[in-house]
PDB file of C-alpha atoms in Angstrom:
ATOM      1  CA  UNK A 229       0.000   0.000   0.000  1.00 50.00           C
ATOM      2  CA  UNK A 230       2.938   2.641   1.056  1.00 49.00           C
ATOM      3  CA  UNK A 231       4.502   1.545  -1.938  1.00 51.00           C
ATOM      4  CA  UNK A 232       1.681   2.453  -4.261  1.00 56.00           C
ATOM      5  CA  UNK A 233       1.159   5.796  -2.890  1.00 56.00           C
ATOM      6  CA  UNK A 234       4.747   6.546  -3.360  1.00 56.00           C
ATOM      7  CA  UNK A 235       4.517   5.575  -6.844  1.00 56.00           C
ATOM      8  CA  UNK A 236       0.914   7.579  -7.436  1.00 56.00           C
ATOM      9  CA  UNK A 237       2.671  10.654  -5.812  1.00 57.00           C
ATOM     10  CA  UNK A 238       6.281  10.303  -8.205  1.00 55.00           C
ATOM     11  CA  UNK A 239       3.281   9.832 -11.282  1.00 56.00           C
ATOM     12  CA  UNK A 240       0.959  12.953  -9.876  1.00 56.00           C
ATOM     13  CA  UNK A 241       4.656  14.786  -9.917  1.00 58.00           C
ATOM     14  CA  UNK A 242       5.838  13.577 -13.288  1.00 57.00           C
ATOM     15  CA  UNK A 243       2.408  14.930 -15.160  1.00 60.00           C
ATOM     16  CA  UNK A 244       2.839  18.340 -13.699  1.00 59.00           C
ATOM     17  CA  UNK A 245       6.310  18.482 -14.690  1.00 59.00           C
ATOM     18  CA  UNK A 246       5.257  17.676 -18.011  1.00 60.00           C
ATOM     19  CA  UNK A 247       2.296  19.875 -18.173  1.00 57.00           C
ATOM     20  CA  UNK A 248       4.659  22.610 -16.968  1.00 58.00           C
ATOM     21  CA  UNK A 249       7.120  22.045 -19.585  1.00 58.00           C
ATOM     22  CA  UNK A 250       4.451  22.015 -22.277  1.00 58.00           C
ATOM     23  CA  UNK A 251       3.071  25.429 -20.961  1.00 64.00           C
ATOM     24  CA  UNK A 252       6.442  26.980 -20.647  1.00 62.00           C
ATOM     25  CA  UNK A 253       7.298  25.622 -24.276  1.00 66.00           C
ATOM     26  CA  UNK A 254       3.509  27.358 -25.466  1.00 63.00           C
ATOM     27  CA  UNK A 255       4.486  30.343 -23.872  1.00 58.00           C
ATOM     28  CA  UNK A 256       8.015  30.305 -25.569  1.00 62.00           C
ATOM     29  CA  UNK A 257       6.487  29.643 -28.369  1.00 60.00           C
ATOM     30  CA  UNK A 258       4.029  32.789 -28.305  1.00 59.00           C
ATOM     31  CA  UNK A 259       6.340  35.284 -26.903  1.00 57.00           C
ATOM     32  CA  UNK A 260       8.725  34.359 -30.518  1.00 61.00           C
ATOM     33  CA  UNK A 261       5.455  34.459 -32.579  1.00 60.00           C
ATOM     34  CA  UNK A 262       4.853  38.110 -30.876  1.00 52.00           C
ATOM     35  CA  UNK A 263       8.849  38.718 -31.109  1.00 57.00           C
ATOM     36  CA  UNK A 264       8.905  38.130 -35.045  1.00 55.00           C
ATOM     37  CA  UNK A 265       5.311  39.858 -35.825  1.00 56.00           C
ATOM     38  CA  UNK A 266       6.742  42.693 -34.177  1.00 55.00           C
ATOM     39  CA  UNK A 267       9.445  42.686 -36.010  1.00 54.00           C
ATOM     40  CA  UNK A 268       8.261  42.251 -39.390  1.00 58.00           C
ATOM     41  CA  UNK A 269       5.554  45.493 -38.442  1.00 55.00           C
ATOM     42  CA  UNK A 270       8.571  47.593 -37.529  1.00 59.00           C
ATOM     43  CA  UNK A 271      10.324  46.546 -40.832  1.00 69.00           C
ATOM     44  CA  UNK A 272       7.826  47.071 -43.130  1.00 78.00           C
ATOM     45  CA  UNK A 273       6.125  50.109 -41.724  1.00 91.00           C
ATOM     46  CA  UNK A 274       6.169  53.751 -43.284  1.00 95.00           C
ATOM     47  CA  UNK A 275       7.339  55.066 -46.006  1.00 97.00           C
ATOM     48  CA  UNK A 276      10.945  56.735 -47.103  1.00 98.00           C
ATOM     49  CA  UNK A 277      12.242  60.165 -47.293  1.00 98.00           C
ATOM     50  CA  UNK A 278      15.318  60.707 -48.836  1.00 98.00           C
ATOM     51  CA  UNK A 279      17.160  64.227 -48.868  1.00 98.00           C
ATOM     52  CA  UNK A 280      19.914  65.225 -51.243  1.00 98.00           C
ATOM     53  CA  UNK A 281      21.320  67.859 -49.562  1.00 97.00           C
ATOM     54  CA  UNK A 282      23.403  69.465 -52.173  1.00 97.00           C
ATOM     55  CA  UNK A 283      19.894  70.600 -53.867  1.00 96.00           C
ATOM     56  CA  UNK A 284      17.947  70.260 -51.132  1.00 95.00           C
ATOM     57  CA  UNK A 285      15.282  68.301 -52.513  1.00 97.00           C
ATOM     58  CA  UNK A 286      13.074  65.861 -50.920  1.00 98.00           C
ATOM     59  CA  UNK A 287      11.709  62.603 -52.738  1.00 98.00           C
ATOM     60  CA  UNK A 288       9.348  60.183 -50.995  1.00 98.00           C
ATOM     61  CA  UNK A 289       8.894  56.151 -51.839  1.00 98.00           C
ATOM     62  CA  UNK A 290       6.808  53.655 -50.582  1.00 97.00           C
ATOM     63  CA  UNK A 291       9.793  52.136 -49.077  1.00 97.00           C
ATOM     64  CA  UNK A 292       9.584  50.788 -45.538  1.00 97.00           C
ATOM     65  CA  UNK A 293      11.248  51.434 -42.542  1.00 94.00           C
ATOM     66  CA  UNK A 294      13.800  48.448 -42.742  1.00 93.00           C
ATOM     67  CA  UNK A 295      15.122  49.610 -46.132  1.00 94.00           C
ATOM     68  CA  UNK A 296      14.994  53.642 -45.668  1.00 97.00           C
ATOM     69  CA  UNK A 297      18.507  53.810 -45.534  1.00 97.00           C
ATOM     70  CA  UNK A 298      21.893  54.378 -47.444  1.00 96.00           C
ATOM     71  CA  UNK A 299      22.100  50.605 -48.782  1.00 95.00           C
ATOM     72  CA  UNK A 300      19.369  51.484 -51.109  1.00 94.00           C
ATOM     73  CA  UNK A 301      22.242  53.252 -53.089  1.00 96.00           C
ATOM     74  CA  UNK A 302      25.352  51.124 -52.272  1.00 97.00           C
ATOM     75  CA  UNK A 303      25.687  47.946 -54.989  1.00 97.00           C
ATOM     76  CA  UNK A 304      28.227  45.494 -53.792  1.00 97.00           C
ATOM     77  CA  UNK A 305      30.166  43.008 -55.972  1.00 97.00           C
ATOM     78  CA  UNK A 306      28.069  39.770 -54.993  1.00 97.00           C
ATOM     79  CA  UNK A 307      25.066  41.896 -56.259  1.00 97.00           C
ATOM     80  CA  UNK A 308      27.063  43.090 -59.816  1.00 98.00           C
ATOM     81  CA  UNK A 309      27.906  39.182 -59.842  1.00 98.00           C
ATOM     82  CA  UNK A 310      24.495  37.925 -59.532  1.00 97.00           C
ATOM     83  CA  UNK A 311      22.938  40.320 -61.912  1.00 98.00           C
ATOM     84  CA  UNK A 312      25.477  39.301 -64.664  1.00 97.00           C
ATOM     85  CA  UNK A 313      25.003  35.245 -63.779  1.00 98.00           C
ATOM     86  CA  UNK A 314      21.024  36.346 -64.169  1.00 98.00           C
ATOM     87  CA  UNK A 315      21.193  38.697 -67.215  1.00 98.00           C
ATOM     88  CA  UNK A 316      23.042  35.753 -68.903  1.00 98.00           C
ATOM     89  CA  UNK A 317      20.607  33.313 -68.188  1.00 98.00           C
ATOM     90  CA  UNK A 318      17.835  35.235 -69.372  1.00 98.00           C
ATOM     91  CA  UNK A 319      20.138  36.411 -72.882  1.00 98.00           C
ATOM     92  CA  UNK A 320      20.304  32.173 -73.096  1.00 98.00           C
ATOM     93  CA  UNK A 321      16.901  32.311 -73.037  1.00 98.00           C
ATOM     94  CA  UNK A 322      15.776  34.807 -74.899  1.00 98.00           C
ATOM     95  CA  UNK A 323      18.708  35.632 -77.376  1.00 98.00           C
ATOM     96  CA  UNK A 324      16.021  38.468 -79.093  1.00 98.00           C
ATOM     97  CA  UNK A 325      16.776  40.568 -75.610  1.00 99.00           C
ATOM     98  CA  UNK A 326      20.593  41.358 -76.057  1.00 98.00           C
ATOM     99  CA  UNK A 327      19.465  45.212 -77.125  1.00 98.00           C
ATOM    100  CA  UNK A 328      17.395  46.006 -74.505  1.00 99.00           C
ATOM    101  CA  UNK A 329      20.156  44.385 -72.137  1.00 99.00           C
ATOM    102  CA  UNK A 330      22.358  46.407 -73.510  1.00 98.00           C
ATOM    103  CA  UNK A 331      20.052  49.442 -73.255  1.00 98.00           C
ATOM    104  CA  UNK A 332      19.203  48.634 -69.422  1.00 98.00           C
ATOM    105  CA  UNK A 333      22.351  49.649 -67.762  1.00 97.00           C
ATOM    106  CA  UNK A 334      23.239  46.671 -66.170  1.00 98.00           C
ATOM    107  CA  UNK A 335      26.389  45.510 -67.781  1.00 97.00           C
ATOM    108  CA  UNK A 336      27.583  49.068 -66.984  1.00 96.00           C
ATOM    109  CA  UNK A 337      26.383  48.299 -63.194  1.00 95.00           C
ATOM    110  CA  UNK A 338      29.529  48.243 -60.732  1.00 97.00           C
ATOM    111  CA  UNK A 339      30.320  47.956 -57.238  1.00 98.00           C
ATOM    112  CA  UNK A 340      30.382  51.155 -55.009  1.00 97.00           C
ATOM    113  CA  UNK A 341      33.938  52.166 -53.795  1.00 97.00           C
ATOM    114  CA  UNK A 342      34.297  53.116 -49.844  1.00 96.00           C
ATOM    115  CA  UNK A 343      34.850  56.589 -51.202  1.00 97.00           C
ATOM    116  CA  UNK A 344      31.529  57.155 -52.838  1.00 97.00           C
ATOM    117  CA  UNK A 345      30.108  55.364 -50.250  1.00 97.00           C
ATOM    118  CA  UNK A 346      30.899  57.776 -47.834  1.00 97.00           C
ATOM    119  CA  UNK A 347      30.223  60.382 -50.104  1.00 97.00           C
ATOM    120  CA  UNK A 348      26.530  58.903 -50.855  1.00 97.00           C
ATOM    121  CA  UNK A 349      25.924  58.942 -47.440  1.00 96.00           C
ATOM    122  CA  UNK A 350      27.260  62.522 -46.758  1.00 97.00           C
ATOM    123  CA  UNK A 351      25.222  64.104 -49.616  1.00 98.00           C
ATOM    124  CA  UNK A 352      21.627  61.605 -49.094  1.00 98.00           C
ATOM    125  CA  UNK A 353      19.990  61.830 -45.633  1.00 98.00           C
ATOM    126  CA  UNK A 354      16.954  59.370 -44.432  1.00 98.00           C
ATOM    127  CA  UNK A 355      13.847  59.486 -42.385  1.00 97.00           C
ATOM    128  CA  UNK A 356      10.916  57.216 -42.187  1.00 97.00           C
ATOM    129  CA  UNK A 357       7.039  58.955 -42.566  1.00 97.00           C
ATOM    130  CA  UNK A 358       4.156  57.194 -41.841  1.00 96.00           C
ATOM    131  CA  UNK A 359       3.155  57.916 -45.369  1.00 96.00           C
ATOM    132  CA  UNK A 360       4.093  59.799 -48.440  1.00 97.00           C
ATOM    133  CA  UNK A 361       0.855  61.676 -48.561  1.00 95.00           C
ATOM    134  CA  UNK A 362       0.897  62.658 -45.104  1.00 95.00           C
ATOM    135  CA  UNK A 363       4.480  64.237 -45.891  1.00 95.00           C
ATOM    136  CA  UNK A 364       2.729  66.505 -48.638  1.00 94.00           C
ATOM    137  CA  UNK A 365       2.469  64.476 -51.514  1.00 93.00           C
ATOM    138  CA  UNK A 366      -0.869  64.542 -53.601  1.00 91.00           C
ATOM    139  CA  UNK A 367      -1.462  62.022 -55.751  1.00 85.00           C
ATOM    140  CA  UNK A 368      -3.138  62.496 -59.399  1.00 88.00           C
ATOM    141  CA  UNK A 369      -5.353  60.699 -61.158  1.00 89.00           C
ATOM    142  CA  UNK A 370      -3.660  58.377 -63.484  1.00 92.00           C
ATOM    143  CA  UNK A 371      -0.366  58.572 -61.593  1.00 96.00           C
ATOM    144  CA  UNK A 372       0.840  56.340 -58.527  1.00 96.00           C
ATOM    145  CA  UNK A 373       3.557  55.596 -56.398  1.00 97.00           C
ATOM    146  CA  UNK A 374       4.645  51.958 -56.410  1.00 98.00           C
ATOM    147  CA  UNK A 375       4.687  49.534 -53.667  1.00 97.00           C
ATOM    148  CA  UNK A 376       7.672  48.547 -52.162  1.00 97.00           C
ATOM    149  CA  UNK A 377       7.108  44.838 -54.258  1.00 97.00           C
ATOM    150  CA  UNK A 378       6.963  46.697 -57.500  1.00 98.00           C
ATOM    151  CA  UNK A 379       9.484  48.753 -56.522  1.00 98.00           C
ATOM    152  CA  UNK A 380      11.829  46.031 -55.901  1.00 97.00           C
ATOM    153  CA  UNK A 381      10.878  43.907 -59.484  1.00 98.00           C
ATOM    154  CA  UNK A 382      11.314  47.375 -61.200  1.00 98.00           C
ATOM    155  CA  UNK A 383      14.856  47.721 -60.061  1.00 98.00           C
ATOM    156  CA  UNK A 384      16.073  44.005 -60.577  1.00 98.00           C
ATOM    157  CA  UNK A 385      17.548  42.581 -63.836  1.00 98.00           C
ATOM    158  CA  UNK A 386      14.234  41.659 -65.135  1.00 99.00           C
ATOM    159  CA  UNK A 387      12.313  45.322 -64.299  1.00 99.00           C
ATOM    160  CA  UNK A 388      15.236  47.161 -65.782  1.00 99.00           C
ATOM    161  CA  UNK A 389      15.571  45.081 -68.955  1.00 99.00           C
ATOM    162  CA  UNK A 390      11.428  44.695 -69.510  1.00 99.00           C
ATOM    163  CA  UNK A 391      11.851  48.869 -69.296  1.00 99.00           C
ATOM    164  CA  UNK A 392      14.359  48.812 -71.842  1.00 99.00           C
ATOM    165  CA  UNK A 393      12.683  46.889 -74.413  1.00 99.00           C
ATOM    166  CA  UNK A 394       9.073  49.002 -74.014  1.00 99.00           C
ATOM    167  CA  UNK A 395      11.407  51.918 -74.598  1.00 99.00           C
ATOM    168  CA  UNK A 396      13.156  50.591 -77.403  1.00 99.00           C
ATOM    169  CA  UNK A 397       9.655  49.267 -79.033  1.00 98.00           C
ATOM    170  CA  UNK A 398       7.943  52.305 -79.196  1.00 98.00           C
ATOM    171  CA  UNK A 399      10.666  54.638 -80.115  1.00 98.00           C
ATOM    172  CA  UNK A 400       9.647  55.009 -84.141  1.00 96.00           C
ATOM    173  CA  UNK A 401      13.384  56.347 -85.064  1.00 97.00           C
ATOM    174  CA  UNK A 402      14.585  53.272 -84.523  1.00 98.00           C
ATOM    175  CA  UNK A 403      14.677  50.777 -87.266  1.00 98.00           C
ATOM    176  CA  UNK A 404      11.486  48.398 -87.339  1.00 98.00           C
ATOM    177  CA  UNK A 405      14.247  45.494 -86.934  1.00 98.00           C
ATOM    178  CA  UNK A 406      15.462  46.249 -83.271  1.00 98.00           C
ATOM    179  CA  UNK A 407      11.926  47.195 -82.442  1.00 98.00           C
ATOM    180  CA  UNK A 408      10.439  44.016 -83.516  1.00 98.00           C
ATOM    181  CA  UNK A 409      13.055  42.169 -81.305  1.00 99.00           C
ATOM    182  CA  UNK A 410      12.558  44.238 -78.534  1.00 99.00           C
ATOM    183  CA  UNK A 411       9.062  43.325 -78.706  1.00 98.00           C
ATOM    184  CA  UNK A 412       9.744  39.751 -78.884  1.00 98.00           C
ATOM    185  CA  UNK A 413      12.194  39.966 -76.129  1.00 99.00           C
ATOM    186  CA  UNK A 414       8.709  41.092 -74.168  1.00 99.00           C
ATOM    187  CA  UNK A 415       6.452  38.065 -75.591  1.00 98.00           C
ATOM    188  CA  UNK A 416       8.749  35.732 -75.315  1.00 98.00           C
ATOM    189  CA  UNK A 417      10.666  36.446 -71.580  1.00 98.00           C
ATOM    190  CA  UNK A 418       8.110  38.656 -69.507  1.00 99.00           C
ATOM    191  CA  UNK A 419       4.816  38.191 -67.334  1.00 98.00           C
ATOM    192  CA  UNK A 420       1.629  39.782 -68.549  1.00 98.00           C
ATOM    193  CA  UNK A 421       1.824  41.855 -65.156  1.00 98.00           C
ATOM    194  CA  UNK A 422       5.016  42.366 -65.903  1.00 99.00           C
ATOM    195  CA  UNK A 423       4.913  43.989 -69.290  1.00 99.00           C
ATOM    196  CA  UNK A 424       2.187  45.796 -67.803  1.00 99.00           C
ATOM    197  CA  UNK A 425       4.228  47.256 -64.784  1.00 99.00           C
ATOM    198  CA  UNK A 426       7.253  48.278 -67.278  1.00 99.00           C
ATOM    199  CA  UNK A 427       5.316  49.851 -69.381  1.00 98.00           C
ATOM    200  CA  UNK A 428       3.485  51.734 -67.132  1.00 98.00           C
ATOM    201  CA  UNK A 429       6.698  52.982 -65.419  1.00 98.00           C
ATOM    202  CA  UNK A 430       8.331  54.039 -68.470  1.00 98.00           C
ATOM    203  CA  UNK A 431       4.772  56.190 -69.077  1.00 97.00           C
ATOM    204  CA  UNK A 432       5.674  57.808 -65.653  1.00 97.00           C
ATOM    205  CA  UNK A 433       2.288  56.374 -64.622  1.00 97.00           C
ATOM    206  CA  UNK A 434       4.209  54.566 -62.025  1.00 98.00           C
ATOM    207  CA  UNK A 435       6.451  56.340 -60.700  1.00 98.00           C
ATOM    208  CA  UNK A 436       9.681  54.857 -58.233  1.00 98.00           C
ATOM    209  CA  UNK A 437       9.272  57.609 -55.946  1.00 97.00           C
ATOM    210  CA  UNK A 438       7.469  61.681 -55.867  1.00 96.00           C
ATOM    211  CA  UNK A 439       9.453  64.583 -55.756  1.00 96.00           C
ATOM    212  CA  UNK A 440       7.638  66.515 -52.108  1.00 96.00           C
ATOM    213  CA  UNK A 441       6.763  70.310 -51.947  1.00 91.00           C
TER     214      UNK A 441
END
């Protein structure tokens, strides 16, 4: 009898100190959750004013807090390398896009040197705003800022060279050759929404970021 209620008390014990550890493990668990939530809210909130102070003008993006900074400007060399390993893919692909590659500015694209990089971030100054609007701008009707995801497919290897070839196939002083293979390079390589979002940023219908008042 003693020796089952020893052994009823050491099993009562055990299931609390499992019960315990499950709780503390839920509560662990939760407090990361809120942690990384948190986290990804302060990251992504507002949007960017940047300051060149040597005209002292003001522009405003829908950038977000965790990118309103000076690395928006600085390219290093793994990013060079991984544009030129990506541009060549996509020429592989899609040999009828070598003009607008060329035209894009990307095989031009090199790495910032530590003395423009200290120079950039002499001349550009940051600040977050909850919104672009609320810092003065007023937006149009067929014009608008882009998000922070267009913004970021507008400036990779596939934005800039989708940009090029609108450009190049609707500029009548160009031969109807290159034209016709810049518009190939577009059917052949690019998204419907992505055509779409070139062609409405070369318009200036979407626009990177707003010059403020």
């Amino acid at each position: 009898m003693k020796l089952s209620s020893i052994f009823y008390i050491f099993l009562l014990l055990l299931i609390s100190c499992f019960e315990s550890g499950k709780d503390l493990q839920k509560k662990q668990e939760e407090n990361q959750t809120w942690i990384l939530t948190t986290l990804y809210w302060q990251r992504n909130f507002g949007n960017c004013i940047k300051t060149d102070s040597n005209t002292n003008t003001k522009t405003c993006s829908r950038r977000p807090l965790g990118v309103c900074n000076h690395n928006q400007l600085i390219v290093t060399q793994a990013e060079v390398n991984l544009n030129l390993n990506e541009t060549n893919g996509l020429l592989g692909r899609t040999p009828d896009c070598q003009e607008s590659i060329l035209q894009s500015g990307i095989l031009s694209l090199s790495a910032t040197t530590n003395a423009n990089s200290e120079s950039l971030k002499s001349r550009y100054l940051f600040q977050v705003t909850e919104s672009c609007e609320g810092s003065g701008y007023v937006p149009s009707a067929n014009v608008r800022l882009a998000s922070f995801s267009e913004i970021q497919w507008l400036e990779s290897v596939r934005g800039k060279i989708a940009k090029a070839a609108h450009t190049i196939s609707i500029n009548g002083f160009l031969p109807q050759a290159n034209r016709d293979k810049a518009n190939n390079c577009l059917r052949l390589e690019f998204l419907e929404w992505e055509k779409d979002l070139a062609k409405e940023n070369v318009e200036n219908k979407v626009l990177l970021e707003i010059t403020l008042p």
